[in-house]
Structure formats: C-alpha cells, structure tokens
Short mmCIF file of the C-alpha atoms (twelve columns), coordinates in Angstrom:
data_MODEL
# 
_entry.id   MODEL 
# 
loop_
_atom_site.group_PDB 
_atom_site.id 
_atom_site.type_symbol 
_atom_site.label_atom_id 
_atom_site.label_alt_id 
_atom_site.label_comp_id 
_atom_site.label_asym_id 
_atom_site.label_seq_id 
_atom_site.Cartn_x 
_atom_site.Cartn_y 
_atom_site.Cartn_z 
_atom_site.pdbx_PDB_model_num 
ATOM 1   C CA . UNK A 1   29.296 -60.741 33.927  1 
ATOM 2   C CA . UNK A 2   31.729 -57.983 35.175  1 
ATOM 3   C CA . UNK A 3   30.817 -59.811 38.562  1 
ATOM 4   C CA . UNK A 4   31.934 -63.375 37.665  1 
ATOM 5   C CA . UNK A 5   34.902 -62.000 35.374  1 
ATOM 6   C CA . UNK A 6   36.528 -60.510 38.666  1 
ATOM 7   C CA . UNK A 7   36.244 -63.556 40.500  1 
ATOM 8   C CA . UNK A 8   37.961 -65.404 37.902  1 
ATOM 9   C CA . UNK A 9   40.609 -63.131 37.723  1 
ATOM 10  C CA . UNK A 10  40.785 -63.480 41.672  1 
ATOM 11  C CA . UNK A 11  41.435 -67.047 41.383  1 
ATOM 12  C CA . UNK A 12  43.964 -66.462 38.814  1 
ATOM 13  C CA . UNK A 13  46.098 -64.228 41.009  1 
ATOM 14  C CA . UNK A 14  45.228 -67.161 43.404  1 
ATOM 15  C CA . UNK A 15  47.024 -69.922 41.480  1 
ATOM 16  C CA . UNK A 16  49.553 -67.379 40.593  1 
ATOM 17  C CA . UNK A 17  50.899 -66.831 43.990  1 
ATOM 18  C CA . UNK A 18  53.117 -70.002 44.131  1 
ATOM 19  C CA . UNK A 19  54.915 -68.932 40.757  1 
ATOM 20  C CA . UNK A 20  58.330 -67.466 41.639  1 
ATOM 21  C CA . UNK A 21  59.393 -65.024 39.679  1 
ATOM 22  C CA . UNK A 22  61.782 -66.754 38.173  1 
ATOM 23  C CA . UNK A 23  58.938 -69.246 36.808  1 
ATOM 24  C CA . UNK A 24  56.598 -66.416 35.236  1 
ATOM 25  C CA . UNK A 25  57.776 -67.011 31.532  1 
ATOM 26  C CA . UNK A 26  57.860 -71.417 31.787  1 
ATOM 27  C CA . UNK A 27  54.459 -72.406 30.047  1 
ATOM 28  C CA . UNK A 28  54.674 -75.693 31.916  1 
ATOM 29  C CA . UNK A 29  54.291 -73.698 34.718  1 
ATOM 30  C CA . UNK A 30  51.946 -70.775 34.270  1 
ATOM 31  C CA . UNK A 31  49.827 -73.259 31.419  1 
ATOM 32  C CA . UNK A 32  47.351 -74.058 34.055  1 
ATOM 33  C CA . UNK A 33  46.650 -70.810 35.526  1 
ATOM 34  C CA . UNK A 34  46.333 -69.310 32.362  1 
ATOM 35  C CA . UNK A 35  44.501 -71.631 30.839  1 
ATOM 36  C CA . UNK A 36  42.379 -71.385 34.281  1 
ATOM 37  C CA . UNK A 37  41.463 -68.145 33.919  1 
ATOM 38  C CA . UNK A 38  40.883 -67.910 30.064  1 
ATOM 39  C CA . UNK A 39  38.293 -71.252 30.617  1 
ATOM 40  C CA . UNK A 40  36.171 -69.025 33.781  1 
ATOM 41  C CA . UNK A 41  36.072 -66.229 31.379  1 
ATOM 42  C CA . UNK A 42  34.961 -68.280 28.364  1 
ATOM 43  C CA . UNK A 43  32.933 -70.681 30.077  1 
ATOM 44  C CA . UNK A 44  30.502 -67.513 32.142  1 
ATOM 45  C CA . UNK A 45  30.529 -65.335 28.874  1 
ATOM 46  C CA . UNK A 46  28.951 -68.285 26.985  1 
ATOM 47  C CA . UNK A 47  26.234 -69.554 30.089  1 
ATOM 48  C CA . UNK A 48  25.659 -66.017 29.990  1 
ATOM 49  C CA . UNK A 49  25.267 -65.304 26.280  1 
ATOM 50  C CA . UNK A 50  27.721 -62.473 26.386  1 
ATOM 51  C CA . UNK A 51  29.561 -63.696 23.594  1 
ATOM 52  C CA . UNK A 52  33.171 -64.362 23.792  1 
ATOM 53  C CA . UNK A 53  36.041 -62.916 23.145  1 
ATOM 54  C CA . UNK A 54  34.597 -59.710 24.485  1 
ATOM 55  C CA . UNK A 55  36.302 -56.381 25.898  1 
ATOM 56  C CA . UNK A 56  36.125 -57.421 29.558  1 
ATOM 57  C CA . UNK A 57  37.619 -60.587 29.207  1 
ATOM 58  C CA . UNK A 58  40.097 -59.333 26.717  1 
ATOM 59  C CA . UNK A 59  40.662 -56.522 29.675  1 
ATOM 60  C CA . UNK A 60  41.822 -59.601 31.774  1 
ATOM 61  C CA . UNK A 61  43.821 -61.210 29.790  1 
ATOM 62  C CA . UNK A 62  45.507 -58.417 28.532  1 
ATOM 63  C CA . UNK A 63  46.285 -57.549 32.473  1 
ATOM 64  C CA . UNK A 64  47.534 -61.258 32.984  1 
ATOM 65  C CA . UNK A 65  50.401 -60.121 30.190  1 
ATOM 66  C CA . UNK A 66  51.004 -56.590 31.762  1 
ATOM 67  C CA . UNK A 67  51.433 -58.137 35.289  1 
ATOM 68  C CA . UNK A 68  52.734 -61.085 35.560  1 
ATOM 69  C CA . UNK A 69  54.147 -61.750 31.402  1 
ATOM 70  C CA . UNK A 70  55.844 -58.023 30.532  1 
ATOM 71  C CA . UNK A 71  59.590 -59.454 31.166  1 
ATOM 72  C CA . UNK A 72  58.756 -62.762 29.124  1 
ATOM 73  C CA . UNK A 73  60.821 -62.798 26.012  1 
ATOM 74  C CA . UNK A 74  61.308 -65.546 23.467  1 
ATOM 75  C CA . UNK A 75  63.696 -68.073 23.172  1 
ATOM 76  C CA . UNK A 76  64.181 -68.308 19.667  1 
ATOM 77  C CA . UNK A 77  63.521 -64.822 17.592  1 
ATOM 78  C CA . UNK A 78  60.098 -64.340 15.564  1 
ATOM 79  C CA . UNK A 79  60.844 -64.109 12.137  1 
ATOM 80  C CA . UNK A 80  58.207 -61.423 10.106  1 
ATOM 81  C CA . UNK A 81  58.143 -60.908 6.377   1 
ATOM 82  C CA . UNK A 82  60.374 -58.030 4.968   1 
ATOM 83  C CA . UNK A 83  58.667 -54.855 3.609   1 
ATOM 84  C CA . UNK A 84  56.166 -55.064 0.551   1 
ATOM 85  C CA . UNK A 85  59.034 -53.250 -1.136  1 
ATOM 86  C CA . UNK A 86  62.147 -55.233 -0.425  1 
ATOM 87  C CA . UNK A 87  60.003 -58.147 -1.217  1 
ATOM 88  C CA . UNK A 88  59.113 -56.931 -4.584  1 
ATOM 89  C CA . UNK A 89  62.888 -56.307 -5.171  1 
ATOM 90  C CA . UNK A 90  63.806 -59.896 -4.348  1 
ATOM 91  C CA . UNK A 91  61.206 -61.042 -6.659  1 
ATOM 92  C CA . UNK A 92  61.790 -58.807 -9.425  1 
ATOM 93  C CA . UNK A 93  65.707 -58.528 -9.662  1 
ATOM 94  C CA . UNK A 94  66.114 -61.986 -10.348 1 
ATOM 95  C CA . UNK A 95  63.497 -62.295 -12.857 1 
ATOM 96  C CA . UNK A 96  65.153 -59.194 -14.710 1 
ATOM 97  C CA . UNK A 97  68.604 -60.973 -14.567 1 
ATOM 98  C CA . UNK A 98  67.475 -64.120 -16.472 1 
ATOM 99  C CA . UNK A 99  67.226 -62.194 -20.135 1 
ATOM 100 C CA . UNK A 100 70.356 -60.674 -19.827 1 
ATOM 101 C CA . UNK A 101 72.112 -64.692 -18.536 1 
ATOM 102 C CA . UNK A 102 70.694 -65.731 -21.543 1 
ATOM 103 C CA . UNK A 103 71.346 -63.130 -24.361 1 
ATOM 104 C CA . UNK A 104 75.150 -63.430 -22.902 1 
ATOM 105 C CA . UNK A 105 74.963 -67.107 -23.241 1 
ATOM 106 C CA . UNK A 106 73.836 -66.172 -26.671 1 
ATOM 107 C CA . UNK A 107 76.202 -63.399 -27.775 1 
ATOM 108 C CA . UNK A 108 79.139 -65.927 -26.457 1 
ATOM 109 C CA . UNK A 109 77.756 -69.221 -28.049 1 
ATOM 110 C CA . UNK A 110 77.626 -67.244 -31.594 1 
ATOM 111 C CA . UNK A 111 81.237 -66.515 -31.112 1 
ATOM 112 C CA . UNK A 112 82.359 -69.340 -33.626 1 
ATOM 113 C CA . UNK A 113 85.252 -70.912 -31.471 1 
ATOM 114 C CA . UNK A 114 83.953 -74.229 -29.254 1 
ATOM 115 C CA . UNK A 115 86.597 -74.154 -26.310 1 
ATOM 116 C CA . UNK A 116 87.797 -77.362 -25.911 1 
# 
C-alpha cells in the first residue's frame, strides 16, 4: 500500500504543477487534483482491504495542506461557540432578570395611581 500511496501522491504533484501560485487556494481549481489524489488513496486502501482513512493516507493529505494549502485562508471568518462559561452566563443572566422585571412590574402596578 505504501507503494501505490506514493504513486498517487506523484500524480498529485503531477496535476499540481500547472497551478500558479496564485491559484493554490481557488477550489475550482485545485478540486480536481485534490479530489484526484484523495480517490487513488481511497480507492487502493479499499481493493486492498487496508481500511480507509488510515495513517498513510492521512500522511498525504495532511502533506497536500502543508505544501501546497499553508497560505490558504478563508474568505469569510469561521464562527466557533464561546466558552462553556460565557455561554452559561448568557443563558443564565437573562433568566435571573425575568423575576426581578416582574416583581417591579408588581411593586409599581400596586402603587394605586393608573397614569393616564
């Protein structure tokens, strides 16, 4: 398998040579090698019951990103969840404020003058 996976990766670099560098980070443009080289290593892992994903061909994928993909940055920012703890606090303080709205709704209903 380590056989075949090197070959694969060979024809990767292969269809990679007519990407400028400017062209690295365009999916329409680096979608077929990739997806190229993540089919040969799929495709022999399988015919050879090696299982897949599996260490080598992670190894080559992962060496696809640290070549050619390092300076690739996205467009539009990735948005993550806060911490467990801020999140809590969101949850919580306005849960906690919704007593005290109502016993001052309260206290200022019972104070016997209707505004007009």
């Amino acid at each position: 398998y380590s056989d075949i996976t090197q070959k694969c990766w060979d024809y990767f670099v292969y269809l990679m040579r007519n990407v400028t560098a400017s062209e690295l980070c365009e999916w329409k443009v680096i979608s077929r090698p990739y997806s190229e080289l993540q089919y040969c290593l799929e495709l022999w892992a399988d015919r050879l019951n090696y299982g897949y994903p599996n260490a080598l061909a992670e190894q080559y994928i992962f060496q696809s990103h640290h070549r050619y993909f390092h300076n690739c940055t996205l467009e539009h920012p990735v948005y993550f969840d806060p911490p467990e703890d801020v999140l809590l606090a969101m949850i919580i303080a306005p849960i906690c404020l919704i007593p005290f709205l109502v016993t001052l709704v309260i206290w200022r209903s019972k104070d016997g003058k209707a505004q007009a």
